[in-house]
Short mmCIF file of C-alpha atoms and ligand atoms in Angstrom, two decimals:
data_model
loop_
_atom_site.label_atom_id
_atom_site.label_comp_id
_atom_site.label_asym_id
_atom_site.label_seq_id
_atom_site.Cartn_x
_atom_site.Cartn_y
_atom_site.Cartn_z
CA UNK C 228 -67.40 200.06 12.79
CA UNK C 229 -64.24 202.10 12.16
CA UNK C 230 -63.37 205.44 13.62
CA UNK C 231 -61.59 208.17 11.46
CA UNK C 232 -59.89 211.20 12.12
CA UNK C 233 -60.39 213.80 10.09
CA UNK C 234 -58.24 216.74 10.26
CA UNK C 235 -58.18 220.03 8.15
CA UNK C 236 -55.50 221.92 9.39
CA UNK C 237 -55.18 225.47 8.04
CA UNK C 238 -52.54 228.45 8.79
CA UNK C 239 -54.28 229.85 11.40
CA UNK C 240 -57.41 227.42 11.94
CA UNK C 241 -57.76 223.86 12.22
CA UNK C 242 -60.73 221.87 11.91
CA UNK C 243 -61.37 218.06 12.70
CA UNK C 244 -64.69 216.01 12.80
CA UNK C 245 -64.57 212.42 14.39
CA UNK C 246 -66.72 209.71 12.63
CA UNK C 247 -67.91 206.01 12.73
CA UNK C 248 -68.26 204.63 9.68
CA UNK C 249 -69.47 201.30 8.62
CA UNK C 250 -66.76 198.58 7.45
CA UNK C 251 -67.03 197.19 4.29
CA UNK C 252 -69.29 199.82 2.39
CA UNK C 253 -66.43 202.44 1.52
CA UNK C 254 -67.65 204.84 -1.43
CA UNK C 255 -70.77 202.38 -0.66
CA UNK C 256 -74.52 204.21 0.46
CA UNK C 257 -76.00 205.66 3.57
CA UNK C 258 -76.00 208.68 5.87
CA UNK C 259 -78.50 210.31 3.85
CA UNK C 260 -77.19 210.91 0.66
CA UNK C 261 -77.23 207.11 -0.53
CA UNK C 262 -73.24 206.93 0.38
CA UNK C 263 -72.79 204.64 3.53
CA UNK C 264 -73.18 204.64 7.04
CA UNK C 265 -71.79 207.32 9.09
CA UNK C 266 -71.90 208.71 12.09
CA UNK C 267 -70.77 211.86 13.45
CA UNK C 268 -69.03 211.52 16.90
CA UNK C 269 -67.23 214.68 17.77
CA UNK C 270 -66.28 217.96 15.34
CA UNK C 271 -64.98 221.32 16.29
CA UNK C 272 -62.52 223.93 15.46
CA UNK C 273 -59.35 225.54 16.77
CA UNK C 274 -58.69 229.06 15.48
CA UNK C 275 -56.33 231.48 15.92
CA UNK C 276 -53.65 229.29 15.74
CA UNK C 277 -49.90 231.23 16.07
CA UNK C 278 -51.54 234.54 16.36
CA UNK C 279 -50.52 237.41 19.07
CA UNK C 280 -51.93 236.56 22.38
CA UNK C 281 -53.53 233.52 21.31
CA UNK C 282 -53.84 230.52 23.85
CA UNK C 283 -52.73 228.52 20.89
CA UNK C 284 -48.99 229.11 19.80
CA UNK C 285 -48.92 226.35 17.04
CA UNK C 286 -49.86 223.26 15.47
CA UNK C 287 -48.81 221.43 18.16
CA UNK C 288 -50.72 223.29 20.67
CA UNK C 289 -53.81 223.13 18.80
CA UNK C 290 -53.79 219.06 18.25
CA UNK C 291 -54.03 218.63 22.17
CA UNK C 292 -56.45 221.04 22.13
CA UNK C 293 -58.63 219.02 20.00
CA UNK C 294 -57.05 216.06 22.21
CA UNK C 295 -58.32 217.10 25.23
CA UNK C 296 -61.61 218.16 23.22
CA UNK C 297 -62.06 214.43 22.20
CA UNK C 298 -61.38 213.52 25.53
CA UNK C 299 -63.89 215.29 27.18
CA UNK C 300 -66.45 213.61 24.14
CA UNK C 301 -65.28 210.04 25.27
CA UNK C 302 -63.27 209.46 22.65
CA UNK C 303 -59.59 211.01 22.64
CA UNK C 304 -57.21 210.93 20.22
CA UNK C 305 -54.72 208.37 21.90
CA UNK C 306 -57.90 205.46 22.27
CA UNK C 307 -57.03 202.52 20.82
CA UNK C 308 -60.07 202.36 18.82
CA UNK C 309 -58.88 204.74 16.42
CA UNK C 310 -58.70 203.59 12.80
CA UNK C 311 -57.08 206.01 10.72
CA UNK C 312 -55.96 209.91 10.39
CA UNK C 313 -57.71 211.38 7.26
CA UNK C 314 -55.57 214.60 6.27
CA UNK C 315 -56.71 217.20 3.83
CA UNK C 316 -53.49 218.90 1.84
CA UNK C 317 -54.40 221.06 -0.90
CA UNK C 318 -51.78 220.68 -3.26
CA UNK C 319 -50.88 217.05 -4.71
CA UNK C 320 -49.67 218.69 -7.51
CA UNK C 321 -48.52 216.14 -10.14
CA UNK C 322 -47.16 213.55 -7.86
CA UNK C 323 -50.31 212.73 -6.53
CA UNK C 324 -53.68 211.38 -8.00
CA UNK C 325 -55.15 209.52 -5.31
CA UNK C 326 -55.56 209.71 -1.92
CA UNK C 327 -52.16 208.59 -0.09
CA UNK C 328 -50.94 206.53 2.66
CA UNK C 329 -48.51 208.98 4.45
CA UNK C 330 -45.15 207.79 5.06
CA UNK C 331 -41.81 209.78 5.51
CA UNK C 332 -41.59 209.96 1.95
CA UNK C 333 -44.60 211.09 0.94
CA UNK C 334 -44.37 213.94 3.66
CA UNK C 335 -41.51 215.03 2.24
CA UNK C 336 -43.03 215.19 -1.31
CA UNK C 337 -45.94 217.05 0.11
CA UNK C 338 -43.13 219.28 1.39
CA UNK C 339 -41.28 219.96 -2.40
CA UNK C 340 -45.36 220.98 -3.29
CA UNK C 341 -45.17 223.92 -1.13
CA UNK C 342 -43.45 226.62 -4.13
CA UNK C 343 -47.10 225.26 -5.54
CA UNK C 344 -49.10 226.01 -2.63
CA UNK C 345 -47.08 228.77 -0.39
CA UNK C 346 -49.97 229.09 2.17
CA UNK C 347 -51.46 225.89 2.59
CA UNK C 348 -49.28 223.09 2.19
CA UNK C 349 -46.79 223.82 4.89
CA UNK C 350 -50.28 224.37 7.07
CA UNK C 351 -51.09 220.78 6.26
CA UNK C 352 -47.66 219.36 6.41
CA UNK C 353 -47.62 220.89 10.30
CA UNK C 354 -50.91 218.97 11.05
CA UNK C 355 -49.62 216.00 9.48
CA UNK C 356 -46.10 216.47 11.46
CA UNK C 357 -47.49 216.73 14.66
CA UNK C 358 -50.41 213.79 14.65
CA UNK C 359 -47.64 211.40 13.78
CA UNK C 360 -45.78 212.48 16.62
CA UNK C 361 -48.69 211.59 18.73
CA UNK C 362 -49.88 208.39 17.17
CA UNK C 363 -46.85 207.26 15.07
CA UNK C 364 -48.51 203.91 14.99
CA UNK C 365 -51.89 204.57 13.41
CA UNK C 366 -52.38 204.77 9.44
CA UNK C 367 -52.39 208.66 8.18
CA UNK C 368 -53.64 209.01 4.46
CA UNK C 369 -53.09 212.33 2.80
CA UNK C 370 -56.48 213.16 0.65
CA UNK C 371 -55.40 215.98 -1.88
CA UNK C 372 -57.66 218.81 -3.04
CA UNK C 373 -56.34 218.36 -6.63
CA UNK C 374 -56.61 214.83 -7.08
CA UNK C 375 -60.11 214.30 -8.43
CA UNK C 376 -59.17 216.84 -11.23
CA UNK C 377 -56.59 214.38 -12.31
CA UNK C 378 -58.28 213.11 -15.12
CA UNK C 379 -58.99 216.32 -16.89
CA UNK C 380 -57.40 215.88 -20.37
CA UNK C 381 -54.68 217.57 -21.70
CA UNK C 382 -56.08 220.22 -23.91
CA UNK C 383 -57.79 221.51 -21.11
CA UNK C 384 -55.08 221.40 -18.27
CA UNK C 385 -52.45 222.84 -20.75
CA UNK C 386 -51.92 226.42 -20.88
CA UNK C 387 -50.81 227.64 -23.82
CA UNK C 388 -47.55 229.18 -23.32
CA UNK C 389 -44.03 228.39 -23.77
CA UNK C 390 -44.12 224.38 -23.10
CA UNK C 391 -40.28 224.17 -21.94
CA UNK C 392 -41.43 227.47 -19.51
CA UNK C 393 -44.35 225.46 -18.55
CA UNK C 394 -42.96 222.04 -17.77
CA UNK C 395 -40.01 223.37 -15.78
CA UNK C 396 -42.30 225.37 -13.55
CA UNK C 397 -44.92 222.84 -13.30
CA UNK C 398 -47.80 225.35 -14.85
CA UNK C 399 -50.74 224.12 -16.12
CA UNK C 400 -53.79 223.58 -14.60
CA UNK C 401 -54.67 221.43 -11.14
CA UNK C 402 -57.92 222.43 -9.71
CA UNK C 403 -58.56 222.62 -6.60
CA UNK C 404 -62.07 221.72 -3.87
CA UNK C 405 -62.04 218.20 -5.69
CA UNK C 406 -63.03 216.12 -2.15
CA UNK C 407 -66.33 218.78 -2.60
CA UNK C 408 -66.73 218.22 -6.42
CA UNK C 409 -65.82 214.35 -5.88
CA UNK C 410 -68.33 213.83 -3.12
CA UNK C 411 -71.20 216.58 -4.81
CA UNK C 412 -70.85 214.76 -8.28
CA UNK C 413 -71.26 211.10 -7.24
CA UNK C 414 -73.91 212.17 -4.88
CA UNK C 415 -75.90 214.79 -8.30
CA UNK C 416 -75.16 211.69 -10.55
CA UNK C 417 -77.90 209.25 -8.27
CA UNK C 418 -80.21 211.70 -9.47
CA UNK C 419 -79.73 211.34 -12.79
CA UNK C 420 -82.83 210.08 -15.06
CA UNK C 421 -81.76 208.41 -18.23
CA UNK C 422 -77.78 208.79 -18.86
CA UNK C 423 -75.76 208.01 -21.73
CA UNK C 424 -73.93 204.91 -21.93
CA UNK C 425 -70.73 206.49 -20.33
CA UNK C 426 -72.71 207.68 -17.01
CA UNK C 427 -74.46 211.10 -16.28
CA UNK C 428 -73.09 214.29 -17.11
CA UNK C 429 -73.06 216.81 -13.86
CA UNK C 430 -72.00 220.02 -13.63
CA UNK C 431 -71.00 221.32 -10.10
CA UNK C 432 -70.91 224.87 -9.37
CA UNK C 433 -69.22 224.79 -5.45
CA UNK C 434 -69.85 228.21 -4.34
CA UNK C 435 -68.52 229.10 -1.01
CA UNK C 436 -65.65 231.67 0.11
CA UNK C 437 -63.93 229.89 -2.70
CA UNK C 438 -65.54 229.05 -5.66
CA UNK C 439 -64.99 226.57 -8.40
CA UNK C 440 -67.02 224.91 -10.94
CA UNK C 441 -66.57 221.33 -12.64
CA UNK C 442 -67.87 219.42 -15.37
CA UNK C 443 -67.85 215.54 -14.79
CA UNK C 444 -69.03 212.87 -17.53
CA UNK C 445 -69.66 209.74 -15.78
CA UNK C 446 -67.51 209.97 -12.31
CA UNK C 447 -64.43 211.65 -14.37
CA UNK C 448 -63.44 215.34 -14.19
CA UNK C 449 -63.06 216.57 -17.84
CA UNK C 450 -62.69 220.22 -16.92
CA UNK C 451 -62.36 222.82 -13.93
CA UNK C 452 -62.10 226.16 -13.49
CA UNK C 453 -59.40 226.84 -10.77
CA UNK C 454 -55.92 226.38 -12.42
CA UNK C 455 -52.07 226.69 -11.08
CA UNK C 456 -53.80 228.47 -8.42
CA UNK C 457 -57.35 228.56 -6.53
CA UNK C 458 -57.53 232.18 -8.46
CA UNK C 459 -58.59 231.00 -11.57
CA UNK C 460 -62.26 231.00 -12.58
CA UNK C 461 -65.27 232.40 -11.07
CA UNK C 462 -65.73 235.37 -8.37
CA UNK C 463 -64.99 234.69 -5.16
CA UNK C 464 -65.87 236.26 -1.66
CA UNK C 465 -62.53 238.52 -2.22
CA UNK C 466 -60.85 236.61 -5.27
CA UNK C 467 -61.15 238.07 -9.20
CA UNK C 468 -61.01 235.22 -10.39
CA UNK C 469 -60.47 235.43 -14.05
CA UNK C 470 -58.52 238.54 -15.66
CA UNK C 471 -56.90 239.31 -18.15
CA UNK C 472 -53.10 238.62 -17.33
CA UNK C 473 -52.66 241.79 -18.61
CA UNK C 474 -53.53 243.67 -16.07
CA UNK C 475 -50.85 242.28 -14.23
CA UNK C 476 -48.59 243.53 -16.03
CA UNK C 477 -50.46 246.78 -16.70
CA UNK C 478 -50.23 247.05 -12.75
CA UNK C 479 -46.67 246.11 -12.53
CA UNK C 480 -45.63 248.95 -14.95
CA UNK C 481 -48.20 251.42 -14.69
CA UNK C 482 -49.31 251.53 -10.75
CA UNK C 483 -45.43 250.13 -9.78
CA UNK C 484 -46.96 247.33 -7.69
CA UNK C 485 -44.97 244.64 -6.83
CA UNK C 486 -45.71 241.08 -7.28
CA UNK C 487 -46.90 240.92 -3.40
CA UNK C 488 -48.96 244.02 -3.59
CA UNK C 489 -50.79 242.27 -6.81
CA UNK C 490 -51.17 238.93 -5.13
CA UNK C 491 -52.76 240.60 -2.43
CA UNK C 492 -54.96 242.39 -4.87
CA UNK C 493 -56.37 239.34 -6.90
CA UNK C 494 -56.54 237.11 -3.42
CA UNK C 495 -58.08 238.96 -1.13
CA UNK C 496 -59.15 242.68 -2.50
CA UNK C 497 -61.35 241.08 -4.93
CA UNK C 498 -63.72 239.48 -6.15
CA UNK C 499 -67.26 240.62 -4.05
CA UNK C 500 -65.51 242.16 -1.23
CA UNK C 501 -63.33 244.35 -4.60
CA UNK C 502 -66.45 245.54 -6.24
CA UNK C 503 -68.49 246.29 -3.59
CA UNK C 504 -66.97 246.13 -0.08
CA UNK C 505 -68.68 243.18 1.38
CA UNK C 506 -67.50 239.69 0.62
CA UNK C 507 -70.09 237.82 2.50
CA UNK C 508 -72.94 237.31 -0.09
CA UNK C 509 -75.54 237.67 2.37
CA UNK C 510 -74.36 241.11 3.19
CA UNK C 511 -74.16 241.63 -0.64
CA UNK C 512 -78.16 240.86 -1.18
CA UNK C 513 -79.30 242.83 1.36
CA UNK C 514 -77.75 245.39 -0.20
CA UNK C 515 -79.15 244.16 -3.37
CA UNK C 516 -82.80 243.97 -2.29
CA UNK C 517 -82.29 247.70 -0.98
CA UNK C 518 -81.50 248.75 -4.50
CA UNK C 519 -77.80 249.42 -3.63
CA UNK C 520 -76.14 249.85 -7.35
CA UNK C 521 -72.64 248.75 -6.39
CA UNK C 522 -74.26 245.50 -4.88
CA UNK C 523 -75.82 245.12 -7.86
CA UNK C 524 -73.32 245.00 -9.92
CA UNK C 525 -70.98 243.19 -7.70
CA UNK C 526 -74.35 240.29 -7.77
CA UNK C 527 -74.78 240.77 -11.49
CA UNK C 528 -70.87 240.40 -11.80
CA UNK C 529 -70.90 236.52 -10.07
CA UNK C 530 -73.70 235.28 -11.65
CA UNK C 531 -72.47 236.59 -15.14
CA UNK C 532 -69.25 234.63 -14.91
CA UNK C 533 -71.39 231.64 -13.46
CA UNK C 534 -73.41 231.41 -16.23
CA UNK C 535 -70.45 231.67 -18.26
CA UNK C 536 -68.80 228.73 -16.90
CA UNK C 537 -72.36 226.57 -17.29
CA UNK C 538 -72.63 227.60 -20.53
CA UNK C 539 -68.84 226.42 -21.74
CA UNK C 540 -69.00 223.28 -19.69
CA UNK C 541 -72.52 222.52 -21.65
CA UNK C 542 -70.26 222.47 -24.61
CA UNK C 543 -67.21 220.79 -22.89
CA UNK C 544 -69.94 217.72 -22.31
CA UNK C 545 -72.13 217.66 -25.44
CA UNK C 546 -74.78 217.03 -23.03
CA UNK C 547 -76.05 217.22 -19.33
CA UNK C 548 -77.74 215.70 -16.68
CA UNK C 549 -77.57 217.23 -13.65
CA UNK C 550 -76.69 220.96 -12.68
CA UNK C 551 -75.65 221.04 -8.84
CA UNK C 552 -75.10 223.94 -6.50
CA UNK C 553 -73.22 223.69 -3.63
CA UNK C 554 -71.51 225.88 -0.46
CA UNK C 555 -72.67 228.39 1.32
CA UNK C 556 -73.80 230.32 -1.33
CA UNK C 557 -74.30 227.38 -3.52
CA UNK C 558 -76.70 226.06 -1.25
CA UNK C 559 -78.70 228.73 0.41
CA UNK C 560 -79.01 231.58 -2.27
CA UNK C 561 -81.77 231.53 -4.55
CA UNK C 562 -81.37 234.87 -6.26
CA UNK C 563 -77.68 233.50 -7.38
CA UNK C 564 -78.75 230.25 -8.78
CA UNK C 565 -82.24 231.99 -10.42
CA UNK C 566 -79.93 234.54 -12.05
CA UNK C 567 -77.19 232.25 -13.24
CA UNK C 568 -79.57 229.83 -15.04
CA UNK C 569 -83.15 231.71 -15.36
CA UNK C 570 -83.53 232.43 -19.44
CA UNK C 571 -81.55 228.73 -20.70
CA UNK C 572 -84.93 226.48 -21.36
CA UNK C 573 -83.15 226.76 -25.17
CA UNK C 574 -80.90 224.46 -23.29
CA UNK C 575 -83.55 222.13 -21.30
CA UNK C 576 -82.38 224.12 -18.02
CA UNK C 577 -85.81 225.42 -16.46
CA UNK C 578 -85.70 225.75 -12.88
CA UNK C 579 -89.15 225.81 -10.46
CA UNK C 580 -89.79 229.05 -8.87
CA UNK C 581 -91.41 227.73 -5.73
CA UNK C 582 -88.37 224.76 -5.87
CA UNK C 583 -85.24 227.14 -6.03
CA UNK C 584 -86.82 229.50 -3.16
CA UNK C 585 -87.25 226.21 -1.01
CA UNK C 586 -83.47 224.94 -1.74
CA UNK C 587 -83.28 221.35 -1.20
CA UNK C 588 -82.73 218.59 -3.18
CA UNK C 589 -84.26 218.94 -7.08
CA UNK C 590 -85.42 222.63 -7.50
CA UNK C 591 -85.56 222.36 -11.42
CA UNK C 592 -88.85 221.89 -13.12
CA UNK C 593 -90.53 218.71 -13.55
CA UNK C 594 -89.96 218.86 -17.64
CA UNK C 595 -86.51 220.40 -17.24
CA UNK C 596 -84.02 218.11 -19.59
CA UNK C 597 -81.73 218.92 -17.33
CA UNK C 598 -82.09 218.36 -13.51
CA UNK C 599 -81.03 221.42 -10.80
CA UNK C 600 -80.23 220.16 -7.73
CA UNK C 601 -78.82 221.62 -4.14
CA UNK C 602 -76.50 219.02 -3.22
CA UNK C 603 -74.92 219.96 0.32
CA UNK C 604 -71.43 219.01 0.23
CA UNK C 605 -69.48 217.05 3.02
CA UNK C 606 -65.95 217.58 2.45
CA UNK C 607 -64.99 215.98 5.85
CA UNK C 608 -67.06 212.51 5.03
CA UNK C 609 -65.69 212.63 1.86
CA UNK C 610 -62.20 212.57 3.29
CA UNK C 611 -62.96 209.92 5.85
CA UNK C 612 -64.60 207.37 3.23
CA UNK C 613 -61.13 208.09 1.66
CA UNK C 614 -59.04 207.38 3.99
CA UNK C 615 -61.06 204.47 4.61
CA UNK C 616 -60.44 203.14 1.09
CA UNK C 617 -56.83 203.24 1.12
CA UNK C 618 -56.51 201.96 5.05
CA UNK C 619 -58.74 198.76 3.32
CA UNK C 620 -57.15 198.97 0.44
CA UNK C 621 -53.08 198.32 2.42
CA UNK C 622 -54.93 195.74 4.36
CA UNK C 623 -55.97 193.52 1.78
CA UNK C 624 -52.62 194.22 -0.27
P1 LIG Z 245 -66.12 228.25 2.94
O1 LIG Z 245 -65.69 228.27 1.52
O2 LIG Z 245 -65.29 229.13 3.82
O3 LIG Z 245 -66.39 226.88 3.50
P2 LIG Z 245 -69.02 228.50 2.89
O4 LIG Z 245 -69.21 227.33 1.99
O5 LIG Z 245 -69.53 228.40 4.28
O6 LIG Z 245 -67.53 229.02 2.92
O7 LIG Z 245 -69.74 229.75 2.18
C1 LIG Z 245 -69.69 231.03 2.72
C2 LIG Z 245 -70.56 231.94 1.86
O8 LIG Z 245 -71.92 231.46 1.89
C3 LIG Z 245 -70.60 233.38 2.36
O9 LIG Z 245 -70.48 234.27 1.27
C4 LIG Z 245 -71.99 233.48 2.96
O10 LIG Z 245 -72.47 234.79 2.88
C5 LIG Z 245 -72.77 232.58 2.03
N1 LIG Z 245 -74.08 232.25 2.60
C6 LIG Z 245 -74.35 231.52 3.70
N2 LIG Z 245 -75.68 231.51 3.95
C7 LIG Z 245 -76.26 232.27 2.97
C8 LIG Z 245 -77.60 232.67 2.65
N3 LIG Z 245 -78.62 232.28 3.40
N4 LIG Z 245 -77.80 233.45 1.56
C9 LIG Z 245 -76.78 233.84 0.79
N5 LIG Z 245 -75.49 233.51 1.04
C10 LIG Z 245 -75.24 232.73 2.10
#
């Protein structure tokens, strides 16, 4: 058995999760979603990291804490039976298109990211920092957010501006949540029933504070709907996700915003919490099942764009296999996924009634063409199997 790491360090929050998994079966099967055998030893968070009268003053401070938290499980972070550090970082931008054995170099790659990802790359880069300080001699691997989106070809990654504007800024589109769509797709694709010859076609819709959606055609990202930025693309909890760039500008000249005050706007005045004052979608259907209207737009708004997206990455794969729902919303709200997908049997999409309200597993009907499926995604396992590639990987190279 190996033991991995696996830290998530935010700005202000930083999660970890300690597991065993079993050698030799990497990206293999098990822990109940046919992937390999893992077990979960220890996970927790540290919040409030740097913030006024918090116990926690940094990074630093909150690493020991999950130290001493491992400790107290049996299993701190200085025992010798650790295997490996698995570190998410949310921007790989071009550099980076696998997960990567951290080294002083790569850190300081990570580091030139940052004009790319201004709030969470220098979060990651200070978990990185300080858990090579503490165990300088263990492996660290660096699994990016953007890598699994690699693969999505040109026309659709290019934006179509200026292309000597674009290159020398580095816009086009990255994509972002690919450990979720990665792990979620692999995981939708075992229930495939017949697939082409190239491997099923999934679609994931990952629907949590964030939200993204992705359309895979046997294990390869061909398109994705966050771009330079995680603003791109569906509604969010409080992002717009797509608008007209005009309104930017409209803002800039008409309101006299600045570029901060419209940041702000799009990232976090918003999406559900913009339209109707509540960002957490359970909030939002309670409101909805008391008839409030602007609830009920704000509800009719998300599953509009969702259905959208499923319609245009039909197209984007000629055909599809598996539809699959995940996050917090993803997984655990049946009015969302009835709404986005109820009138598209045209298409071969007919969910089960009784299925969608029960929420696990296949909740499409049993002569649906295409199969709906709650997959619950595992963005920690997926970084540990990760990290346990690469560590086996450098040991057989
Ligand atoms: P994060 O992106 O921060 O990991 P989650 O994946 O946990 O977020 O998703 C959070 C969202 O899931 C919130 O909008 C929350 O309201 C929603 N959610 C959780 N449980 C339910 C539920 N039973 N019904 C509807 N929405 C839910």
């Amino acid at each position: 058995m190996t033991h991995i790491l696996v830290i998530n360090s935010g700005s202000s929050s930083l999660k970890y999760r300690l597991l065993s998994i079993g050698d030799g079966d990497g990206g293999g099967n098990g822990d109940g979603d046919g992937q390999g055998t893992a077990v979960r030893l220890a996970s927790g968070l540290v919040e409030r990291i740097g913030e006024p009268g918090s116990p926690v003053a940094d990074h630093g401070a909150a690493l020991d804490a999950v130290s001493a938290e491992l400790a107290s499980a049996g299993f701190g972070i200085d025992s010798p039976e650790l295997t490996a550090i698995g570190h998410r970082v949310v921007h790989g931008g071009r550099d980076f298109t696998e997960p990567t054995l951290i080294t002083d170099e790569v850190a300081e790659r990570i580091e030139r990211l940052i004009p790319l990802a201004p709030l969470h790359n220098p979060a990651n880069l200070a978990g990185i920092e300080v858990a090579r300080r503490i165990r300088p001699d263990l492996p660290q691997v660096a699994v990016f957010d953007t890598a699994f989106h690699c693969t999505v070809p040109a026309a659709a990654a290019t934006y179509a501006i200026d292309r000597e504007t674009a290159e020398r800024y580095g816009i086009r589109r990255y994509g972002f949540h690919g450990t979720s769509h990665a792990y979620v797709s692999r995981a939708a694709a075992g229930l495939a029933d017949r697939p082409g010859p190239g491997g099923p076609n999934v679609i994931v819709l990952h629907l949590g504070n964030g939200a993204s959606a992705s359309a895979v055609a046997g294990g390869r990202c061909v398109e994705t709907s966050m771009g330079l930025t995680p603003l791109e693309g569906l509604v969010m909890g409080t992002r717009s996700g797509d608008v007209d760039p005009g309104v930017l500008m409209h803002l800039r000249r008409e309101a006299g915003m600045e570029v901060e005050r419209i940041d702000e706007l799009l990232n976090r005045r918003s999406g559900l919490l913009g339209l109707c004052g509540d960002n957490d979608m359970r909030a939002v259907e309670k409101r909805v099942a008391a008839g409030d209207p602007e609830a009920e737009l704000a509800h009719a708004v998300y599953c509009h764009r969702l259905r959208k997206y499923v319609g245009a990455y039909y197209a984007v794969l000629g055909t599809v296999d598996v539809i699959a729902f995940t996050g917090g919303i993803g997984e655990n709200s049946s009015l969302v996924r009835e709404r986005a997908l109820s009138g598209l049997e045209a298409l071969g999409i007919v969910l089960d009634a009784g299925l969608n309200a029960a929420g696990e597993g296949v909740i499409s009907a049993g002569g649906s063409r295409v199969k709906v499926a709650v997959v619950p995604t595992d963005e920690e396992l997926e970084i540990a199997r990760q990290t346990l590639d690469v560590i086996s990987r450098t040991d057989r190279g």
